Amino acid sequence: MNDIGVRDALPAGFVAAARTIAGAAGVIDDPAGMAPFAEDRRKRYPGRAALVLRPASTAEVSGLVALCAGAGVAIVPQGGNTGLVGGSTPDESGREAVLSLARMNRVIAVDPIDNTIAVEAGVILAEAQDAALAADRLFPLSLAAEGSCTIGGNLSTNAGGTQVLRYGNARDLVLGLEVVLADGRVLDLMRALRKDNTGYDLKQVFLGSEGTLGIITRAVLKLVPRPRETVTAWIGLDGPTAAVALLADLQGATGGQVTTFEYIPRSCLEQLLRLIEGHRDPLREPWPAYALLEATSGRSQGLRGTVEAALGEAMEKGLVRDATIAESEAQAGALWRIREELPEGEKRAGAAVKHDVSVPVSRIPDFFEGAEGAVARAFPGARVSAFGHIGDGNIHFNVLPPHAPDTDRFLARWDEVNRVVEDVAIGLGGSFSAEHGIGRMRQASFERYKKPLEIELMRRLKTAFDPHGILNPGRVVARP
Ligand code: FAD
Ligand code: ZN
């Protein structure tokens, strides 16, 4: 590691100028205080910050970004630091400043007539959900990191999660946005309009841009009616072909009221039962795979009967082997915990090469067959742990080494494994990064699979919005 101290990495007077803008609470420059901001979630990218900036208002963000721009100091925006692709932490150089939005954590307003919630970027996702519920509305973005990820991070990564099937990705939930540009100017797009065709939709440029084009400081988000009836079921299946056919049937039977349809192979459930206490197999007999189904309705009753009847018909057709419907919130919670703790179970089983691929839902069975076959041929004995948002065509297809002692040697082949799995997804018209983004981790895949013209246009956008390359450099598009 290159040993540059804060004072060497930053121009003289920089720290004092930052304190003048954001106050003592807005600047951290001691190494121990900065360390947590430099550690990525998966500990794949050791990093060191030149400085940590913690502004409390848009005006402070604006002042700090202008200061960085003037001094040529690169900025790594950070929300909850739950991102999984190495986009929210600084590199090893010790020259990048982290700009944390965590202190901008105010829910500004909830409007039940407009069906909107306006928030600052550092609001924790679960707090936005709670504020919506308090007004008898639902903010439908939901993911396992919701207790610590922030709205700014969710919008910057265009987060997906477990309700995309019904409500879309984060991008689909945004009406208005406020962004601090690379030169410090504030772009105010905080509109609450459902219709507004007045030229290019500039807010879209920033959604999913992973902090490389601007810093999101506030947003107006869409709310939907709060569900009155929720049906949660755990369904035993033969495999992905049955799962995809069942989803289509359930959507038809419920009139599109399926909010969640998650796929869990038996091997993942067994791993969880073995490694994490407090879980039990929801069904009496083992089945090759499972779906976690959630359907919701704005009416207070009727949905459960519809789901039961649909599952009964699917059983007669041989699509469903067995199923249980939660009788209480506690039972539903236990089923959800299985899904939410799968990543933890996998982590305890040992390190794995991760994938976040998607294909059209109809190609899911082909993907499983193709990817499992390709992995078995290229890496004999490697184990596959593949689960996820099958209703969105999005699978977290993770590959574990044949035996624990091989872990380091296997992980050294990370890129090779990625290529084998991602080639299959791309061959089926899919994507190599469905919901986690590019960051630093998916750079090689980005170069390999994106069309040259797409990359050229993205580079031009980057140059237009950040001509001096100070916003999250080296993430998403490498500098032109
Ligand atoms: P960070 O990790 O802090 O940042 C993410 C990226 O956004 C970085 O590039 C950062 O520079 C940028 N950024 C952050 N805030 C801003 C801002 N205000 N302005 C501009 N750029 C900004 N993701 C999913 O999509 N679906 C899932 O189901 C899902 N499940 C997860 C489960 C677990 C247990 C964990 C740990 C993560 C999961 N994730 C999931 C990934 C992660 O939670 C999401 O990417 C989330 O949206 C990141 O939010 P954050 O506030 O933590 O952002
Ligand atoms: Zn996911």
Coordinates of C-alpha atoms and ligand atoms in Angstrom, one line a residue:
M1 CA 0.0 0.0 0.0
N2 CA 1.2 3.5 -0.9
D3 CA 1.8 5.4 2.3
I4 CA 0.4 8.8 1.7
G5 CA -1.0 10.6 4.8
V6 CA -4.1 12.9 4.7
R7 CA -1.9 16.0 4.7
D8 CA 0.1 14.8 1.7
A9 CA -2.9 13.6 -0.3
L10 CA -4.9 16.9 0.0
P11 CA -3.8 20.4 -0.9
A12 CA -2.8 22.7 2.0
G13 CA -5.7 24.2 3.8
F14 CA -8.2 21.7 2.3
V15 CA -9.4 20.2 5.6
A16 CA -9.8 23.6 7.2
A17 CA -11.8 24.8 4.2
A18 CA -14.0 21.7 4.4
R19 CA -14.6 22.4 8.1
T20 CA -15.6 26.0 7.3
I21 CA -18.3 24.6 5.0
A22 CA -19.6 21.6 6.9
G23 CA -18.6 22.3 10.5
A24 CA -16.6 20.1 12.9
A25 CA -19.2 17.3 12.7
G26 CA -19.1 17.4 8.9
V27 CA -15.4 16.3 8.5
I28 CA -13.5 13.3 9.8
D29 CA -9.8 13.1 9.3
D30 CA -8.5 10.8 12.0
P31 CA -7.5 7.3 10.6
A32 CA -9.6 5.3 13.1
G33 CA -12.7 7.4 12.4
M34 CA -12.3 7.1 8.7
A35 CA -11.6 3.4 8.6
P36 CA -15.2 2.1 8.6
F37 CA -16.0 4.3 5.7
A38 CA -13.2 2.7 3.7
E39 CA -14.2 -1.0 4.2
D40 CA -16.5 -2.5 1.6
R41 CA -19.3 -4.9 2.6
R42 CA -17.6 -8.0 1.2
K43 CA -14.1 -6.9 2.2
R44 CA -12.9 -7.4 -1.4
Y45 CA -11.5 -3.9 -1.9
P46 CA -9.1 -2.7 0.8
G47 CA -9.3 1.0 0.8
R48 CA -8.1 4.2 2.5
A49 CA -9.9 7.6 2.5
A50 CA -8.1 10.9 2.2
L51 CA -10.9 12.4 4.2
V52 CA -14.5 11.7 5.2
L53 CA -17.0 14.4 4.5
R54 CA -20.4 14.3 6.2
P55 CA -22.5 17.2 5.1
A56 CA -25.9 17.9 6.8
S57 CA -27.6 19.8 3.9
T58 CA -27.7 20.2 0.2
A59 CA -25.9 23.6 0.6
E60 CA -23.1 21.8 2.4
V61 CA -22.9 19.1 -0.2
S62 CA -22.7 21.8 -2.9
G63 CA -20.0 23.7 -1.1
L64 CA -17.9 20.6 -0.4
V65 CA -18.2 19.3 -4.0
A66 CA -17.2 22.8 -5.3
L67 CA -14.2 22.6 -3.0
C68 CA -13.2 19.2 -4.2
A69 CA -13.7 20.2 -7.8
G70 CA -11.4 23.2 -7.4
A71 CA -8.7 21.1 -5.7
G72 CA -9.1 18.1 -8.1
V73 CA -10.0 15.8 -5.2
A74 CA -12.0 12.7 -6.2
I75 CA -15.2 12.0 -4.4
V76 CA -16.7 8.6 -3.5
P77 CA -20.4 9.2 -2.5
Q78 CA -21.6 6.8 0.2
G79 CA -25.0 6.0 1.7
G80 CA -25.4 2.9 3.9
N81 CA -22.3 1.2 2.3
T82 CA -24.3 -2.0 1.7
G83 CA -23.4 -2.0 -2.0
L84 CA -22.0 -5.3 -3.2
V85 CA -19.8 -4.2 -6.2
G86 CA -17.1 -2.1 -4.6
G87 CA -18.7 1.2 -5.7
S88 CA -19.1 3.0 -2.3
T89 CA -15.6 2.8 -0.8
P90 CA -12.3 4.6 -1.7
D91 CA -9.4 2.8 -3.4
E92 CA -6.0 2.1 -1.8
S93 CA -4.4 5.3 -3.0
G94 CA -5.5 7.3 0.0
R95 CA -6.4 10.2 -2.3
E96 CA -10.2 9.8 -2.6
A97 CA -12.5 11.6 -0.2
V98 CA -15.7 9.7 0.9
L99 CA -18.8 11.9 0.9
S100 CA -21.3 10.3 3.2
L101 CA -25.0 11.4 3.0
A102 CA -25.8 9.7 6.3
R103 CA -26.5 12.9 8.2
M104 CA -29.1 14.0 5.5
N105 CA -31.7 11.7 7.0
R106 CA -34.9 13.7 7.2
V107 CA -38.2 12.5 5.8
I108 CA -39.4 15.9 4.4
A109 CA -43.1 15.2 3.7
V110 CA -45.6 12.4 3.0
D111 CA -48.5 13.4 0.8
P112 CA -51.4 10.9 0.8
I113 CA -53.2 12.7 -2.0
D114 CA -50.3 13.0 -4.3
N115 CA -49.2 9.5 -3.1
T116 CA -45.7 10.7 -2.6
I117 CA -42.9 10.8 0.0
A118 CA -40.1 13.4 -0.2
V119 CA -36.9 12.5 1.5
E120 CA -33.3 13.4 1.9
A121 CA -30.8 11.0 0.4
G122 CA -29.5 9.6 3.7
V123 CA -32.9 8.4 4.9
I124 CA -32.6 4.6 5.7
L125 CA -35.0 2.6 3.4
A126 CA -36.8 1.0 6.4
E127 CA -37.5 4.5 7.8
A128 CA -39.0 5.6 4.5
Q129 CA -41.2 2.5 4.5
D130 CA -42.3 3.3 8.1
A131 CA -43.1 6.9 7.3
A132 CA -45.3 5.7 4.4
L133 CA -47.1 3.1 6.6
A134 CA -47.8 5.8 9.2
A135 CA -49.8 7.6 6.5
D136 CA -51.5 4.3 5.5
R137 CA -49.5 4.0 2.3
L138 CA -46.8 1.6 1.1
F139 CA -43.4 2.5 -0.2
P140 CA -42.8 -0.7 -2.1
L141 CA -39.0 -1.0 -2.5
S142 CA -37.9 -3.8 -0.2
L143 CA -34.6 -5.6 0.1
A144 CA -32.7 -7.6 2.8
A145 CA -30.4 -4.6 3.5
E146 CA -33.4 -2.2 4.1
G147 CA -32.4 -1.6 7.8
S148 CA -29.1 0.0 6.7
C149 CA -29.2 1.0 3.0
T150 CA -30.3 4.6 2.1
I151 CA -32.6 6.0 -0.5
G152 CA -29.6 7.8 -2.1
G153 CA -27.8 4.5 -2.5
N154 CA -31.0 2.7 -3.7
L155 CA -31.6 5.3 -6.4
S156 CA -27.9 5.5 -7.4
T157 CA -27.8 1.7 -7.9
N158 CA -31.4 1.4 -9.2
A159 CA -31.9 -1.2 -6.5
G160 CA -34.2 -4.2 -7.2
G161 CA -35.2 -6.5 -4.3
T162 CA -38.1 -8.7 -3.6
Q163 CA -41.1 -6.7 -5.0
V164 CA -39.9 -5.7 -8.4
L165 CA -42.4 -8.1 -10.0
R166 CA -45.3 -5.9 -8.9
Y167 CA -43.8 -2.4 -8.4
G168 CA -40.7 -2.2 -10.5
N169 CA -37.1 -1.3 -9.7
A170 CA -36.1 1.8 -7.7
R171 CA -36.0 3.8 -11.0
D172 CA -39.8 3.2 -11.4
L173 CA -40.6 4.8 -8.1
V174 CA -39.0 8.2 -8.6
L175 CA -40.9 11.3 -9.5
G176 CA -38.5 14.0 -8.5
L177 CA -34.8 14.4 -7.7
E178 CA -32.3 16.9 -6.5
V179 CA -28.7 16.4 -7.5
V180 CA -25.4 18.2 -6.8
L181 CA -23.4 18.3 -10.0
A182 CA -19.7 17.7 -10.4
D183 CA -19.0 21.5 -10.2
G184 CA -21.1 21.9 -7.1
R185 CA -24.2 23.5 -8.7
V186 CA -27.6 22.2 -7.5
L187 CA -30.0 20.7 -10.1
D188 CA -33.5 21.0 -8.6
L189 CA -35.9 18.5 -10.3
M190 CA -38.0 18.0 -7.1
R191 CA -41.3 17.7 -8.9
A192 CA -44.2 15.5 -7.9
L193 CA -45.6 15.2 -11.3
R194 CA -47.1 11.9 -12.8
K195 CA -46.9 13.5 -16.2
D196 CA -44.2 15.8 -17.5
N197 CA -43.0 15.6 -21.1
T198 CA -40.9 18.6 -21.3
G199 CA -37.7 17.5 -23.0
Y200 CA -35.2 14.9 -21.9
D201 CA -36.0 13.3 -18.5
L202 CA -32.7 14.4 -16.8
K203 CA -33.4 12.6 -13.5
Q204 CA -33.1 9.2 -15.3
V205 CA -29.5 9.9 -16.1
F206 CA -28.6 9.9 -12.4
L207 CA -30.7 6.9 -11.4
G208 CA -28.5 3.8 -11.5
S209 CA -25.4 5.9 -12.3
E210 CA -23.7 4.8 -9.0
G211 CA -22.5 8.2 -8.0
T212 CA -20.5 8.8 -11.2
L213 CA -22.6 11.6 -12.7
G214 CA -23.9 13.6 -9.7
I215 CA -24.7 13.4 -6.0
I216 CA -28.3 12.7 -5.2
T217 CA -29.4 14.9 -2.2
R218 CA -33.2 14.6 -2.2
A219 CA -36.0 12.7 -3.9
V220 CA -39.8 12.6 -4.4
L221 CA -40.9 9.0 -4.5
K222 CA -44.1 7.2 -5.4
L223 CA -46.3 5.6 -2.8
V224 CA -49.0 3.0 -3.5
P225 CA -52.1 1.9 -1.4
R226 CA -51.2 -0.2 1.6
P227 CA -52.2 -3.8 1.1
R228 CA -55.1 -5.1 3.3
E229 CA -54.5 -8.8 2.8
T230 CA -51.2 -10.5 2.4
V231 CA -50.8 -14.2 1.5
T232 CA -47.4 -15.8 2.0
A233 CA -46.8 -19.4 0.9
W234 CA -43.9 -21.8 0.7
I235 CA -44.2 -24.1 -2.3
G236 CA -42.4 -27.4 -3.0
L237 CA -41.5 -27.8 -6.7
D238 CA -39.5 -30.0 -9.0
G239 CA -37.3 -27.2 -10.4
P240 CA -37.1 -24.0 -12.4
T241 CA -39.4 -25.2 -15.3
A242 CA -42.3 -25.8 -12.8
A243 CA -41.5 -22.5 -11.0
V244 CA -41.8 -20.4 -14.2
A245 CA -45.0 -22.1 -15.3
L246 CA -46.5 -21.8 -11.8
L247 CA -45.8 -18.1 -11.7
A248 CA -47.6 -17.5 -14.9
D249 CA -50.6 -19.5 -13.6
L250 CA -50.6 -17.6 -10.3
Q251 CA -50.4 -14.2 -12.0
G252 CA -53.4 -15.2 -14.2
A253 CA -55.4 -16.5 -11.2
T254 CA -54.8 -13.5 -9.0
G255 CA -55.1 -10.8 -11.7
G256 CA -51.4 -9.8 -11.3
Q257 CA -51.4 -9.6 -7.5
V258 CA -48.1 -11.6 -7.0
T259 CA -45.6 -9.2 -5.3
T260 CA -42.8 -11.7 -4.6
F261 CA -41.8 -15.0 -6.3
E262 CA -38.4 -16.1 -5.0
Y263 CA -36.7 -19.4 -5.9
I264 CA -34.8 -21.5 -3.4
P265 CA -33.2 -24.9 -4.3
R266 CA -33.2 -27.7 -1.7
S267 CA -29.4 -27.5 -1.3
C268 CA -29.7 -23.8 -0.2
L269 CA -32.4 -24.7 2.4
E270 CA -30.3 -27.6 3.7
Q271 CA -27.3 -25.4 4.0
L272 CA -29.3 -22.9 6.0
L273 CA -30.8 -25.5 8.3
R274 CA -27.3 -26.9 8.9
L275 CA -25.5 -23.6 9.6
I276 CA -28.0 -21.2 11.1
E277 CA -30.1 -21.9 14.2
G278 CA -33.8 -21.1 14.5
H279 CA -35.0 -22.4 11.1
R280 CA -37.1 -25.4 10.3
D281 CA -38.1 -27.0 7.0
P282 CA -41.6 -25.6 6.3
L283 CA -42.7 -28.8 4.6
R284 CA -42.9 -32.4 5.8
E285 CA -41.0 -33.9 2.9
P286 CA -38.0 -32.6 1.0
W287 CA -38.5 -31.4 -2.6
P288 CA -35.9 -30.4 -5.2
A289 CA -36.8 -26.7 -5.0
Y290 CA -39.1 -24.1 -3.4
A291 CA -40.8 -20.9 -4.2
L292 CA -41.5 -18.2 -1.6
L293 CA -44.7 -16.6 -2.9
E294 CA -46.3 -13.4 -1.6
A295 CA -49.5 -11.9 -3.0
T296 CA -51.2 -8.8 -1.7
S297 CA -54.6 -7.2 -2.2
G298 CA -56.1 -3.8 -1.5
R299 CA -59.2 -5.7 -0.3
S300 CA -59.3 -7.1 3.2
Q301 CA -60.4 -10.6 2.1
G302 CA -60.7 -13.0 -0.8
L303 CA -57.1 -13.4 -1.9
R304 CA -56.3 -16.4 0.3
G305 CA -59.1 -18.4 -1.2
T306 CA -57.9 -17.5 -4.7
V307 CA -54.3 -18.5 -4.0
E308 CA -55.4 -21.7 -2.3
A309 CA -57.5 -22.7 -5.4
A310 CA -54.7 -21.8 -7.8
L311 CA -52.2 -23.9 -5.8
G312 CA -54.7 -26.8 -5.7
E313 CA -55.1 -26.6 -9.5
A314 CA -51.3 -26.4 -10.0
M315 CA -50.9 -29.5 -7.8
E316 CA -53.3 -31.4 -10.0
K317 CA -51.3 -30.4 -13.0
G318 CA -48.1 -31.6 -11.3
L319 CA -46.5 -28.1 -11.1
V320 CA -46.7 -28.0 -7.3
R321 CA -45.6 -31.0 -5.1
D322 CA -46.7 -29.5 -1.7
A323 CA -47.3 -26.1 -0.2
T324 CA -48.1 -24.3 3.0
I325 CA -49.7 -21.0 3.5
A326 CA -48.7 -18.9 6.5
E327 CA -51.5 -18.7 9.1
S328 CA -50.1 -15.7 11.0
E329 CA -47.6 -12.9 10.6
A330 CA -45.2 -14.9 12.7
Q331 CA -45.3 -17.8 10.3
A332 CA -45.0 -15.5 7.3
G333 CA -42.0 -13.9 9.0
A334 CA -40.3 -17.3 9.5
L335 CA -40.7 -18.1 5.8
W336 CA -39.3 -14.7 4.9
R337 CA -36.3 -15.2 7.2
I338 CA -35.4 -18.3 5.3
R339 CA -35.1 -16.3 2.1
E340 CA -33.4 -13.4 3.8
E341 CA -30.8 -15.5 5.5
L342 CA -29.8 -17.5 2.5
P343 CA -26.8 -15.2 1.8
E344 CA -25.6 -15.6 5.4
G345 CA -26.0 -19.4 5.1
E346 CA -23.9 -19.3 2.0
K347 CA -21.3 -17.1 3.6
R348 CA -20.9 -19.5 6.5
A349 CA -20.6 -22.4 4.0
G350 CA -17.4 -20.7 2.6
A351 CA -16.5 -18.0 0.1
A352 CA -18.2 -18.2 -3.3
V353 CA -17.8 -16.6 -6.7
K354 CA -20.9 -14.4 -7.0
H355 CA -23.1 -13.6 -9.9
D356 CA -26.1 -11.4 -10.3
V357 CA -27.4 -12.3 -13.7
S358 CA -30.8 -12.0 -15.4
V359 CA -32.5 -13.5 -18.3
P360 CA -36.0 -13.2 -19.7
V361 CA -38.3 -15.2 -17.3
S362 CA -39.1 -17.7 -20.0
R363 CA -35.4 -18.6 -20.4
I364 CA -34.8 -19.3 -16.7
P365 CA -35.0 -23.1 -17.1
D366 CA -32.5 -22.9 -20.0
F367 CA -30.2 -20.7 -17.9
F368 CA -30.1 -23.2 -15.0
E369 CA -29.4 -26.1 -17.4
G370 CA -26.8 -24.2 -19.4
A371 CA -25.0 -22.6 -16.5
E372 CA -25.0 -25.7 -14.3
G373 CA -23.7 -27.7 -17.2
A374 CA -21.0 -25.2 -18.1
V375 CA -19.8 -24.9 -14.5
A376 CA -19.6 -28.7 -14.1
R377 CA -17.5 -29.0 -17.4
A378 CA -15.2 -26.1 -16.6
F379 CA -14.8 -26.6 -12.8
P380 CA -15.4 -30.3 -12.0
G381 CA -16.8 -30.7 -8.5
A382 CA -17.6 -27.0 -8.0
R383 CA -20.9 -26.6 -6.1
V384 CA -23.7 -24.2 -7.2
S385 CA -25.8 -22.2 -4.9
A386 CA -28.4 -20.4 -7.1
F387 CA -31.4 -18.6 -5.6
G388 CA -33.2 -15.4 -6.0
H389 CA -35.7 -13.2 -7.7
I390 CA -36.9 -15.7 -10.3
G391 CA -40.0 -13.7 -10.9
D392 CA -37.8 -11.0 -12.4
G393 CA -35.5 -13.4 -14.2
N394 CA -32.8 -12.5 -11.7
I395 CA -30.7 -15.3 -10.2
H396 CA -27.9 -15.0 -7.7
F397 CA -25.9 -17.9 -9.2
N398 CA -23.0 -18.5 -6.8
V399 CA -20.3 -21.0 -7.3
L400 CA -18.5 -22.6 -4.4
P401 CA -15.2 -24.5 -4.6
P402 CA -15.4 -28.3 -4.6
H403 CA -13.9 -28.6 -1.1
A404 CA -13.2 -26.0 1.6
P405 CA -9.4 -26.3 1.4
D406 CA -9.5 -25.3 -2.3
T407 CA -11.1 -21.9 -1.5
D408 CA -8.2 -19.6 -2.2
R409 CA -7.2 -21.4 -5.4
F410 CA -10.8 -21.4 -6.6
L411 CA -11.4 -17.7 -5.7
A412 CA -8.2 -16.8 -7.7
R413 CA -10.2 -18.0 -10.8
W414 CA -13.1 -15.5 -10.0
D415 CA -13.0 -13.9 -13.5
E416 CA -12.9 -17.3 -15.3
V417 CA -15.9 -18.5 -13.3
N418 CA -17.7 -15.2 -14.0
R419 CA -17.1 -15.6 -17.7
V420 CA -18.4 -19.1 -17.9
V421 CA -21.7 -18.2 -16.1
E422 CA -22.2 -14.8 -17.6
D423 CA -21.6 -16.1 -21.2
V424 CA -24.6 -18.4 -20.6
A425 CA -26.8 -15.5 -19.4
I426 CA -25.7 -13.2 -22.3
G427 CA -26.3 -16.0 -24.8
L428 CA -29.9 -16.2 -23.6
G429 CA -30.5 -12.4 -24.1
G430 CA -29.6 -11.7 -20.5
S431 CA -27.5 -9.3 -18.3
F432 CA -24.4 -9.8 -16.3
S433 CA -25.6 -7.4 -13.6
A434 CA -29.3 -7.4 -12.9
E435 CA -29.5 -5.3 -9.7
H436 CA -26.2 -4.7 -8.0
G437 CA -24.6 -2.5 -10.7
I438 CA -21.0 -2.3 -12.0
G439 CA -18.9 -0.5 -9.4
R440 CA -15.4 -1.9 -9.6
M441 CA -16.4 -5.6 -9.4
R442 CA -18.1 -5.9 -12.8
Q443 CA -15.6 -3.8 -14.8
A444 CA -14.3 -6.7 -16.9
S445 CA -17.8 -7.9 -17.7
F446 CA -18.8 -4.4 -18.6
E447 CA -16.0 -4.1 -21.1
R448 CA -16.7 -7.6 -22.4
Y449 CA -20.4 -7.6 -22.9
K450 CA -21.6 -4.0 -23.4
K451 CA -21.8 -3.0 -27.1
P452 CA -19.0 -0.6 -28.1
L453 CA -21.6 2.0 -29.1
E454 CA -23.3 1.8 -25.7
I455 CA -19.9 2.3 -24.0
E456 CA -19.1 5.2 -26.3
L457 CA -22.4 6.9 -25.4
M458 CA -21.9 6.3 -21.7
R459 CA -18.4 7.8 -21.9
R460 CA -19.8 10.8 -23.6
L461 CA -22.4 11.2 -20.8
K462 CA -19.7 10.9 -18.2
T463 CA -17.6 13.6 -19.9
A464 CA -20.6 15.9 -20.2
F465 CA -21.6 15.6 -16.5
D466 CA -18.2 15.2 -14.9
P467 CA -15.6 16.6 -17.4
H468 CA -12.7 16.4 -14.8
G469 CA -13.6 12.9 -13.7
I470 CA -13.9 13.7 -9.9
L471 CA -17.1 11.7 -9.2
N472 CA -16.4 8.1 -8.3
P473 CA -13.6 7.7 -10.9
G474 CA -12.9 4.2 -12.2
R475 CA -16.5 3.0 -11.3
V476 CA -19.0 2.1 -14.1
V477 CA -17.3 3.7 -17.1
A478 CA -13.5 4.0 -16.8
R479 CA -12.4 7.6 -17.7
P480 CA -12.5 8.4 -21.4
Ligands
FAD1 P1 -23.9 2.4 -0.9 O1 -23.5 1.0 -0.8 O2 -23.4 3.4 0.1 O3 -23.6 3.0 -2.4 C1 -23.9 2.3 -3.5 C2 -23.5 3.1 -4.8 O4 -24.3 4.3 -4.9 C3 -22.0 3.5 -4.7 O5 -21.6 3.6 -6.1 C4 -22.1 4.9 -4.2 O6 -21.1 5.7 -4.6 C5 -23.4 5.4 -4.7 N1 -24.2 6.4 -3.9 C6 -24.6 6.2 -2.6 N2 -25.4 7.2 -2.2 C7 -25.3 8.1 -3.2 C8 -25.9 9.4 -3.4 N3 -26.7 10.0 -2.5 N4 -25.7 10.0 -4.6 C9 -24.9 9.5 -5.6 N5 -24.4 8.2 -5.4 C10 -24.6 7.6 -4.3 N6 -29.5 -4.8 -3.9 C11 -30.6 -5.0 -4.7 O7 -30.7 -4.3 -5.7 N7 -31.5 -5.9 -4.4 C12 -31.4 -6.7 -3.3 O8 -32.2 -7.6 -3.1 C13 -30.3 -6.5 -2.4 N8 -30.2 -7.2 -1.3 C14 -29.1 -7.0 -0.5 C15 -29.0 -7.8 0.7 C16 -28.0 -7.6 1.5 C17 -27.9 -8.4 2.8 C18 -27.0 -6.6 1.2 C19 -25.8 -6.4 2.1 C20 -27.0 -5.9 0.1 C21 -28.1 -6.1 -0.8 N9 -28.3 -5.3 -2.0 C22 -29.3 -5.5 -2.8 C23 -27.2 -4.3 -2.4 C24 -27.4 -2.9 -1.7 O9 -28.1 -3.0 -0.5 C25 -28.1 -2.0 -2.7 O10 -27.2 -1.8 -3.8 C26 -28.4 -0.6 -2.0 O11 -29.3 0.1 -3.0 C27 -27.2 0.2 -1.7 O12 -27.6 1.3 -0.9 P2 -26.6 2.0 0.1 O13 -27.2 3.2 0.7 O14 -26.0 1.1 1.0 O15 -25.5 2.5 -1.0
ZN2 ZN -31.0 -9.8 -4.8

